């Protein structure tokens, strides 16, 4: 299935893509649907013949999950990208966070903050959590993955490298498009460990391109690792890292 959060008449609705229509799933957004329990059965059971539907063409998408309790991001996770920078493969994921206020819809405008002179893009596969988990392992971690979406970790690079910690370059208000759709694992080659192409173009020029099969820490491993540290709730997002093609020169003080 492909699921989304649609803006409708000043509010939002959780929807399922059905051909050229979006079928209302009876929840205000995907976060509410995922938290309701048995969300997959509810989403599949919605009848396009009787439920309210909306045209998919020209749809105004909100962030896939508008108010996740947390967005955990991973740096340095594509093996090719790490090695081309001359770095050793890390033993553990590099983690930082974003907040719900950072997120915008996939088709929303991104306003460049006037405070930055180095505004950069980072295309990422993002994991959406569908069940509460803590210290998940194996099958439990796999089952906690509701699906995947696309996230652009737009970064103020000059602010990122003001210190050794990246957070201040990553959390600008209304800067991070996510969506439009959550795609369930059964739709993807590799399932919960998908092997799909990711790419980003700027003015028609491809700036980033790779395959998620190159991830050093795959989505299941990330759910296991992050849930060891903090509980993951339905609707939480894990951004799995970006491939090469971004302007990320390390400053002399960074290691």
PDB file of C-alpha atoms in Angstrom:
ATOM      1  CA  UNK A   1       0.000   0.000   0.000  1.00  0.00           C
ATOM      2  CA  UNK A   2       0.885   3.648  -0.421  1.00  0.00           C
ATOM      3  CA  UNK A   3      -0.387   5.817   2.421  1.00  0.00           C
ATOM      4  CA  UNK A   4      -0.217   9.560   3.007  1.00  0.00           C
ATOM      5  CA  UNK A   5      -1.474  12.483   5.059  1.00  0.00           C
ATOM      6  CA  UNK A   6      -3.551  14.824   2.912  1.00  0.00           C
ATOM      7  CA  UNK A   7      -4.443  18.447   3.658  1.00  0.00           C
ATOM      8  CA  UNK A   8      -8.181  18.969   3.213  1.00  0.00           C
ATOM      9  CA  UNK A   9     -10.157  22.145   3.993  1.00  0.00           C
ATOM     10  CA  UNK A  10      -7.800  23.398   6.678  1.00  0.00           C
ATOM     11  CA  UNK A  11      -7.355  19.980   8.297  1.00  0.00           C
ATOM     12  CA  UNK A  12      -5.679  16.686   7.405  1.00  0.00           C
ATOM     13  CA  UNK A  13      -6.782  13.138   6.621  1.00  0.00           C
ATOM     14  CA  UNK A  14      -4.977   9.800   6.450  1.00  0.00           C
ATOM     15  CA  UNK A  15      -5.423   8.334   2.954  1.00  0.00           C
ATOM     16  CA  UNK A  16      -4.533   5.324   0.798  1.00  0.00           C
ATOM     17  CA  UNK A  17      -3.649   5.650  -2.870  1.00  0.00           C
ATOM     18  CA  UNK A  18      -6.100   3.694  -5.024  1.00  0.00           C
ATOM     19  CA  UNK A  19      -5.479   4.318  -8.732  1.00  0.00           C
ATOM     20  CA  UNK A  20      -6.004   8.022  -9.288  1.00  0.00           C
ATOM     21  CA  UNK A  21      -7.944   8.494  -6.030  1.00  0.00           C
ATOM     22  CA  UNK A  22      -6.989   8.902  -2.383  1.00  0.00           C
ATOM     23  CA  UNK A  23      -9.255   6.910  -0.057  1.00  0.00           C
ATOM     24  CA  UNK A  24     -10.035   8.358   3.374  1.00  0.00           C
ATOM     25  CA  UNK A  25      -8.963   5.952   6.129  1.00  0.00           C
ATOM     26  CA  UNK A  26     -10.997   7.454   8.956  1.00  0.00           C
ATOM     27  CA  UNK A  27      -8.073   9.041  10.826  1.00  0.00           C
ATOM     28  CA  UNK A  28      -6.850  12.617  10.986  1.00  0.00           C
ATOM     29  CA  UNK A  29      -3.341  11.692   9.804  1.00  0.00           C
ATOM     30  CA  UNK A  30      -1.014   8.723   9.479  1.00  0.00           C
ATOM     31  CA  UNK A  31       0.383   9.249  12.954  1.00  0.00           C
ATOM     32  CA  UNK A  32      -3.094   8.732  14.402  1.00  0.00           C
ATOM     33  CA  UNK A  33      -3.722   5.717  12.157  1.00  0.00           C
ATOM     34  CA  UNK A  34      -0.422   4.031  13.054  1.00  0.00           C
ATOM     35  CA  UNK A  35      -1.040   4.576  16.759  1.00  0.00           C
ATOM     36  CA  UNK A  36      -4.531   3.038  16.589  1.00  0.00           C
ATOM     37  CA  UNK A  37      -3.316  -0.562  16.353  1.00  0.00           C
ATOM     38  CA  UNK A  38      -3.972  -3.033  13.518  1.00  0.00           C
ATOM     39  CA  UNK A  39      -3.413  -0.095  11.160  1.00  0.00           C
ATOM     40  CA  UNK A  40      -2.516  -2.223   8.128  1.00  0.00           C
ATOM     41  CA  UNK A  41      -5.824  -4.112   8.219  1.00  0.00           C
ATOM     42  CA  UNK A  42      -7.747  -0.862   8.665  1.00  0.00           C
ATOM     43  CA  UNK A  43      -5.949   0.769   5.736  1.00  0.00           C
ATOM     44  CA  UNK A  44      -6.492  -2.234   3.471  1.00  0.00           C
ATOM     45  CA  UNK A  45     -10.158  -2.565   4.414  1.00  0.00           C
ATOM     46  CA  UNK A  46     -11.163   0.989   3.483  1.00  0.00           C
ATOM     47  CA  UNK A  47     -13.581   0.668   0.564  1.00  0.00           C
ATOM     48  CA  UNK A  48     -13.065   3.141  -2.256  1.00  0.00           C
ATOM     49  CA  UNK A  49     -16.689   2.592  -3.203  1.00  0.00           C
ATOM     50  CA  UNK A  50     -18.119   3.813   0.098  1.00  0.00           C
ATOM     51  CA  UNK A  51     -15.404   5.922   1.783  1.00  0.00           C
ATOM     52  CA  UNK A  52     -14.760   9.564   0.982  1.00  0.00           C
ATOM     53  CA  UNK A  53     -12.169   9.906  -1.779  1.00  0.00           C
ATOM     54  CA  UNK A  54     -10.065  12.740  -3.139  1.00  0.00           C
ATOM     55  CA  UNK A  55      -8.231  13.195  -6.449  1.00  0.00           C
ATOM     56  CA  UNK A  56      -4.565  12.211  -6.293  1.00  0.00           C
ATOM     57  CA  UNK A  57      -3.712  14.689  -9.037  1.00  0.00           C
ATOM     58  CA  UNK A  58      -2.750  17.989  -7.448  1.00  0.00           C
ATOM     59  CA  UNK A  59      -3.090  16.637  -3.903  1.00  0.00           C
ATOM     60  CA  UNK A  60      -1.754  18.857  -1.111  1.00  0.00           C
ATOM     61  CA  UNK A  61       0.350  16.500   0.979  1.00  0.00           C
ATOM     62  CA  UNK A  62       1.330  17.210   4.572  1.00  0.00           C
ATOM     63  CA  UNK A  63       4.424  15.495   5.976  1.00  0.00           C
ATOM     64  CA  UNK A  64       3.741  11.743   5.970  1.00  0.00           C
ATOM     65  CA  UNK A  65       3.559  11.896   9.775  1.00  0.00           C
ATOM     66  CA  UNK A  66       2.960  15.529  10.739  1.00  0.00           C
ATOM     67  CA  UNK A  67       3.884  15.251  14.437  1.00  0.00           C
ATOM     68  CA  UNK A  68       6.188  12.289  15.100  1.00  0.00           C
ATOM     69  CA  UNK A  69       7.406  11.998  18.676  1.00  0.00           C
ATOM     70  CA  UNK A  70      10.935  11.836  17.318  1.00  0.00           C
ATOM     71  CA  UNK A  71      12.933  11.954  14.095  1.00  0.00           C
ATOM     72  CA  UNK A  72      16.269  10.171  14.419  1.00  0.00           C
ATOM     73  CA  UNK A  73      18.782  10.742  11.636  1.00  0.00           C
ATOM     74  CA  UNK A  74      21.850   8.750  10.619  1.00  0.00           C
ATOM     75  CA  UNK A  75      25.033  10.181   9.156  1.00  0.00           C
ATOM     76  CA  UNK A  76      27.738   8.417   7.137  1.00  0.00           C
ATOM     77  CA  UNK A  77      25.806   5.291   6.199  1.00  0.00           C
ATOM     78  CA  UNK A  78      26.484   4.620   2.494  1.00  0.00           C
ATOM     79  CA  UNK A  79      29.637   2.511   2.220  1.00  0.00           C
ATOM     80  CA  UNK A  80      30.671   3.938  -1.149  1.00  0.00           C
ATOM     81  CA  UNK A  81      30.260   7.507   0.128  1.00  0.00           C
ATOM     82  CA  UNK A  82      32.268   6.821   3.290  1.00  0.00           C
ATOM     83  CA  UNK A  83      35.104   5.150   1.400  1.00  0.00           C
ATOM     84  CA  UNK A  84      35.279   7.814  -1.312  1.00  0.00           C
ATOM     85  CA  UNK A  85      35.879  10.359   1.460  1.00  0.00           C
ATOM     86  CA  UNK A  86      38.825   8.265   2.652  1.00  0.00           C
ATOM     87  CA  UNK A  87      37.217   7.356   5.966  1.00  0.00           C
ATOM     88  CA  UNK A  88      37.087   4.015   7.731  1.00  0.00           C
ATOM     89  CA  UNK A  89      33.686   2.339   7.981  1.00  0.00           C
ATOM     90  CA  UNK A  90      32.241   3.205  11.411  1.00  0.00           C
ATOM     91  CA  UNK A  91      31.461   0.510  13.973  1.00  0.00           C
ATOM     92  CA  UNK A  92      28.281   2.236  15.108  1.00  0.00           C
ATOM     93  CA  UNK A  93      25.718   4.568  13.509  1.00  0.00           C
ATOM     94  CA  UNK A  94      26.260   8.315  13.828  1.00  0.00           C
ATOM     95  CA  UNK A  95      22.993   9.710  15.198  1.00  0.00           C
ATOM     96  CA  UNK A  96      21.417  13.136  15.494  1.00  0.00           C
ATOM     97  CA  UNK A  97      17.820  14.340  15.788  1.00  0.00           C
ATOM     98  CA  UNK A  98      15.238  16.532  14.150  1.00  0.00           C
ATOM     99  CA  UNK A  99      11.948  17.850  15.474  1.00  0.00           C
ATOM    100  CA  UNK A 100       8.412  17.903  14.140  1.00  0.00           C
ATOM    101  CA  UNK A 101       8.709  21.648  13.503  1.00  0.00           C
ATOM    102  CA  UNK A 102      11.437  20.901  10.934  1.00  0.00           C
ATOM    103  CA  UNK A 103       9.095  18.912   8.684  1.00  0.00           C
ATOM    104  CA  UNK A 104       7.168  20.107   5.630  1.00  0.00           C
ATOM    105  CA  UNK A 105       5.180  18.327   2.945  1.00  0.00           C
ATOM    106  CA  UNK A 106       6.979  16.816  -0.028  1.00  0.00           C
ATOM    107  CA  UNK A 107       5.710  19.497  -2.413  1.00  0.00           C
ATOM    108  CA  UNK A 108       5.907  22.451  -0.045  1.00  0.00           C
ATOM    109  CA  UNK A 109       8.295  25.314  -0.735  1.00  0.00           C
ATOM    110  CA  UNK A 110      11.560  25.376   1.194  1.00  0.00           C
ATOM    111  CA  UNK A 111      12.534  28.896   2.263  1.00  0.00           C
ATOM    112  CA  UNK A 112      16.271  29.378   2.461  1.00  0.00           C
ATOM    113  CA  UNK A 113      17.095  30.903   5.869  1.00  0.00           C
ATOM    114  CA  UNK A 114      18.687  34.314   5.542  1.00  0.00           C
ATOM    115  CA  UNK A 115      21.278  33.296   8.146  1.00  0.00           C
ATOM    116  CA  UNK A 116      23.012  30.674   5.974  1.00  0.00           C
ATOM    117  CA  UNK A 117      25.383  30.974   3.027  1.00  0.00           C
ATOM    118  CA  UNK A 118      25.782  27.198   2.532  1.00  0.00           C
ATOM    119  CA  UNK A 119      22.398  25.567   1.921  1.00  0.00           C
ATOM    120  CA  UNK A 120      22.673  21.913   0.933  1.00  0.00           C
ATOM    121  CA  UNK A 121      20.530  18.901   0.073  1.00  0.00           C
ATOM    122  CA  UNK A 122      20.614  15.280   1.297  1.00  0.00           C
ATOM    123  CA  UNK A 123      18.214  12.713  -0.162  1.00  0.00           C
ATOM    124  CA  UNK A 124      17.437   9.874   2.247  1.00  0.00           C
ATOM    125  CA  UNK A 125      15.358   6.741   2.572  1.00  0.00           C
ATOM    126  CA  UNK A 126      13.343   7.136   5.774  1.00  0.00           C
ATOM    127  CA  UNK A 127      11.856   4.401   7.953  1.00  0.00           C
ATOM    128  CA  UNK A 128       8.410   4.964   9.487  1.00  0.00           C
ATOM    129  CA  UNK A 129       7.685   3.046  12.685  1.00  0.00           C
ATOM    130  CA  UNK A 130       4.348   1.262  12.998  1.00  0.00           C
ATOM    131  CA  UNK A 131       4.476  -0.300  16.478  1.00  0.00           C
ATOM    132  CA  UNK A 132       5.931   0.685  19.859  1.00  0.00           C
ATOM    133  CA  UNK A 133       9.252  -1.038  20.515  1.00  0.00           C
ATOM    134  CA  UNK A 134      12.101  -0.884  22.996  1.00  0.00           C
ATOM    135  CA  UNK A 135      15.279  -2.952  22.701  1.00  0.00           C
ATOM    136  CA  UNK A 136      13.810  -4.686  19.655  1.00  0.00           C
ATOM    137  CA  UNK A 137      15.715  -7.527  18.054  1.00  0.00           C
ATOM    138  CA  UNK A 138      15.259  -9.587  14.907  1.00  0.00           C
ATOM    139  CA  UNK A 139      11.661 -10.269  13.978  1.00  0.00           C
ATOM    140  CA  UNK A 140      10.332  -7.681  16.443  1.00  0.00           C
ATOM    141  CA  UNK A 141      12.442  -4.967  14.806  1.00  0.00           C
ATOM    142  CA  UNK A 142      11.300  -6.066  11.350  1.00  0.00           C
ATOM    143  CA  UNK A 143       7.631  -6.053  12.384  1.00  0.00           C
ATOM    144  CA  UNK A 144       7.980  -2.528  13.810  1.00  0.00           C
ATOM    145  CA  UNK A 145       8.660  -1.084  10.347  1.00  0.00           C
ATOM    146  CA  UNK A 146       5.403   0.241   8.873  1.00  0.00           C
ATOM    147  CA  UNK A 147       7.089   1.309   5.662  1.00  0.00           C
ATOM    148  CA  UNK A 148       9.398   3.756   3.961  1.00  0.00           C
ATOM    149  CA  UNK A 149       9.290   7.267   2.605  1.00  0.00           C
ATOM    150  CA  UNK A 150      11.658   9.888   1.185  1.00  0.00           C
ATOM    151  CA  UNK A 151      13.206  12.659   3.271  1.00  0.00           C
ATOM    152  CA  UNK A 152      15.387  15.572   2.169  1.00  0.00           C
ATOM    153  CA  UNK A 153      17.711  16.455   5.044  1.00  0.00           C
ATOM    154  CA  UNK A 154      18.174  20.057   3.917  1.00  0.00           C
ATOM    155  CA  UNK A 155      21.169  21.381   5.829  1.00  0.00           C
ATOM    156  CA  UNK A 156      22.693  24.746   6.668  1.00  0.00           C
ATOM    157  CA  UNK A 157      26.217  23.463   6.189  1.00  0.00           C
ATOM    158  CA  UNK A 158      27.982  26.505   7.635  1.00  0.00           C
ATOM    159  CA  UNK A 159      25.946  26.181  10.830  1.00  0.00           C
ATOM    160  CA  UNK A 160      26.495  22.408  10.945  1.00  0.00           C
ATOM    161  CA  UNK A 161      30.266  22.829  11.124  1.00  0.00           C
ATOM    162  CA  UNK A 162      30.341  25.659  13.650  1.00  0.00           C
ATOM    163  CA  UNK A 163      30.952  22.938  16.252  1.00  0.00           C
ATOM    164  CA  UNK A 164      31.723  19.228  16.316  1.00  0.00           C
ATOM    165  CA  UNK A 165      28.018  18.501  16.891  1.00  0.00           C
ATOM    166  CA  UNK A 166      25.832  18.667  13.753  1.00  0.00           C
ATOM    167  CA  UNK A 167      22.469  19.482  15.311  1.00  0.00           C
ATOM    168  CA  UNK A 168      22.377  23.242  14.726  1.00  0.00           C
ATOM    169  CA  UNK A 169      22.801  22.782  10.975  1.00  0.00           C
ATOM    170  CA  UNK A 170      20.000  20.229  10.734  1.00  0.00           C
ATOM    171  CA  UNK A 171      17.000  21.530  12.687  1.00  0.00           C
ATOM    172  CA  UNK A 172      15.925  24.705  10.921  1.00  0.00           C
ATOM    173  CA  UNK A 173      12.221  25.382  11.049  1.00  0.00           C
ATOM    174  CA  UNK A 174      10.130  24.101   8.095  1.00  0.00           C
ATOM    175  CA  UNK A 175      13.214  22.888   6.245  1.00  0.00           C
ATOM    176  CA  UNK A 176      12.792  19.129   5.815  1.00  0.00           C
ATOM    177  CA  UNK A 177      10.409  17.722   3.169  1.00  0.00           C
ATOM    178  CA  UNK A 178       9.173  14.211   3.946  1.00  0.00           C
ATOM    179  CA  UNK A 179       6.854  12.132   1.765  1.00  0.00           C
ATOM    180  CA  UNK A 180       4.586  12.207  -0.092  1.00  0.00           C
ATOM    181  CA  UNK A 181       3.852   8.520   0.524  1.00  0.00           C
ATOM    182  CA  UNK A 182       4.608   5.846   3.072  1.00  0.00           C
ATOM    183  CA  UNK A 183       5.186   2.682   1.024  1.00  0.00           C
ATOM    184  CA  UNK A 184       4.701  -0.598   2.883  1.00  0.00           C
ATOM    185  CA  UNK A 185       7.579  -3.122   2.754  1.00  0.00           C
ATOM    186  CA  UNK A 186       5.645  -5.654   0.643  1.00  0.00           C
ATOM    187  CA  UNK A 187       5.747  -3.145  -2.245  1.00  0.00           C
ATOM    188  CA  UNK A 188       9.564  -2.986  -2.316  1.00  0.00           C
ATOM    189  CA  UNK A 189      12.334  -5.346  -3.418  1.00  0.00           C
ATOM    190  CA  UNK A 190      14.018  -6.553  -0.249  1.00  0.00           C
ATOM    191  CA  UNK A 191      11.027  -5.818   1.994  1.00  0.00           C
ATOM    192  CA  UNK A 192      12.181  -4.341   5.310  1.00  0.00           C
ATOM    193  CA  UNK A 193      15.728  -4.246   3.909  1.00  0.00           C
ATOM    194  CA  UNK A 194      14.846  -2.560   0.619  1.00  0.00           C
ATOM    195  CA  UNK A 195      17.208  -2.294  -2.316  1.00  0.00           C
ATOM    196  CA  UNK A 196      15.882   0.706  -4.193  1.00  0.00           C
ATOM    197  CA  UNK A 197      17.406   3.569  -6.146  1.00  0.00           C
ATOM    198  CA  UNK A 198      17.605   6.955  -4.443  1.00  0.00           C
ATOM    199  CA  UNK A 199      18.446  10.100  -6.376  1.00  0.00           C
ATOM    200  CA  UNK A 200      18.219  13.867  -6.127  1.00  0.00           C
ATOM    201  CA  UNK A 201      18.182  16.383  -8.974  1.00  0.00           C
ATOM    202  CA  UNK A 202      18.668  20.152  -8.879  1.00  0.00           C
ATOM    203  CA  UNK A 203      17.352  22.065 -11.904  1.00  0.00           C
ATOM    204  CA  UNK A 204      17.350  18.823 -13.904  1.00  0.00           C
ATOM    205  CA  UNK A 205      20.918  17.849 -12.982  1.00  0.00           C
ATOM    206  CA  UNK A 206      21.354  14.630 -10.984  1.00  0.00           C
ATOM    207  CA  UNK A 207      23.416  15.493  -7.921  1.00  0.00           C
ATOM    208  CA  UNK A 208      22.997  12.270  -5.924  1.00  0.00           C
ATOM    209  CA  UNK A 209      22.345   8.684  -6.932  1.00  0.00           C
ATOM    210  CA  UNK A 210      22.845   5.355  -5.157  1.00  0.00           C
ATOM    211  CA  UNK A 211      21.077   2.169  -4.102  1.00  0.00           C
ATOM    212  CA  UNK A 212      19.934   1.517  -0.542  1.00  0.00           C
ATOM    213  CA  UNK A 213      21.538  -1.910  -0.773  1.00  0.00           C
ATOM    214  CA  UNK A 214      24.798  -0.018  -0.072  1.00  0.00           C
ATOM    215  CA  UNK A 215      23.657   1.049   3.401  1.00  0.00           C
ATOM    216  CA  UNK A 216      26.158   0.016   6.065  1.00  0.00           C
ATOM    217  CA  UNK A 217      23.456  -0.115   8.752  1.00  0.00           C
ATOM    218  CA  UNK A 218      20.208  -1.298   7.176  1.00  0.00           C
ATOM    219  CA  UNK A 219      16.731  -0.281   8.423  1.00  0.00           C
ATOM    220  CA  UNK A 220      16.319  -3.314  10.695  1.00  0.00           C
ATOM    221  CA  UNK A 221      19.725  -2.757  12.268  1.00  0.00           C
ATOM    222  CA  UNK A 222      18.831   0.895  12.836  1.00  0.00           C
ATOM    223  CA  UNK A 223      15.542   0.007  14.540  1.00  0.00           C
ATOM    224  CA  UNK A 224      17.454  -2.378  16.781  1.00  0.00           C
ATOM    225  CA  UNK A 225      20.139   0.188  17.602  1.00  0.00           C
ATOM    226  CA  UNK A 226      17.899   3.233  18.139  1.00  0.00           C
ATOM    227  CA  UNK A 227      15.303   1.310  20.155  1.00  0.00           C
ATOM    228  CA  UNK A 228      18.066   0.194  22.500  1.00  0.00           C
ATOM    229  CA  UNK A 229      18.579   3.846  23.416  1.00  0.00           C
ATOM    230  CA  UNK A 230      15.017   5.178  23.383  1.00  0.00           C
ATOM    231  CA  UNK A 231      11.535   3.794  22.819  1.00  0.00           C
ATOM    232  CA  UNK A 232      10.238   4.096  19.278  1.00  0.00           C
ATOM    233  CA  UNK A 233       6.584   5.012  18.910  1.00  0.00           C
ATOM    234  CA  UNK A 234       4.191   4.582  15.979  1.00  0.00           C
ATOM    235  CA  UNK A 235       4.839   7.373  13.498  1.00  0.00           C
ATOM    236  CA  UNK A 236       8.448   7.955  14.532  1.00  0.00           C
ATOM    237  CA  UNK A 237      10.890   8.391  11.657  1.00  0.00           C
ATOM    238  CA  UNK A 238      14.454   7.176  11.153  1.00  0.00           C
ATOM    239  CA  UNK A 239      16.308   8.867   8.286  1.00  0.00           C
ATOM    240  CA  UNK A 240      18.884   6.346   7.114  1.00  0.00           C
ATOM    241  CA  UNK A 241      21.604   8.650   5.745  1.00  0.00           C
ATOM    242  CA  UNK A 242      22.525  10.176   2.405  1.00  0.00           C
ATOM    243  CA  UNK A 243      24.751   9.028  -0.486  1.00  0.00           C
ATOM    244  CA  UNK A 244      27.547  11.034  -2.079  1.00  0.00           C
ATOM    245  CA  UNK A 245      26.983  14.252  -3.961  1.00  0.00           C
ATOM    246  CA  UNK A 246      26.601  16.662  -1.060  1.00  0.00           C
ATOM    247  CA  UNK A 247      28.923  19.473  -0.076  1.00  0.00           C
ATOM    248  CA  UNK A 248      30.257  18.114   3.195  1.00  0.00           C
ATOM    249  CA  UNK A 249      33.902  19.135   3.577  1.00  0.00           C
ATOM    250  CA  UNK A 250      35.009  18.539   7.149  1.00  0.00           C
ATOM    251  CA  UNK A 251      36.442  21.639   8.836  1.00  0.00           C
ATOM    252  CA  UNK A 252      39.990  21.440  10.206  1.00  0.00           C
ATOM    253  CA  UNK A 253      38.713  21.084  13.785  1.00  0.00           C
ATOM    254  CA  UNK A 254      36.427  18.138  12.984  1.00  0.00           C
ATOM    255  CA  UNK A 255      37.399  14.492  13.110  1.00  0.00           C
TER     256      UNK A 255
END
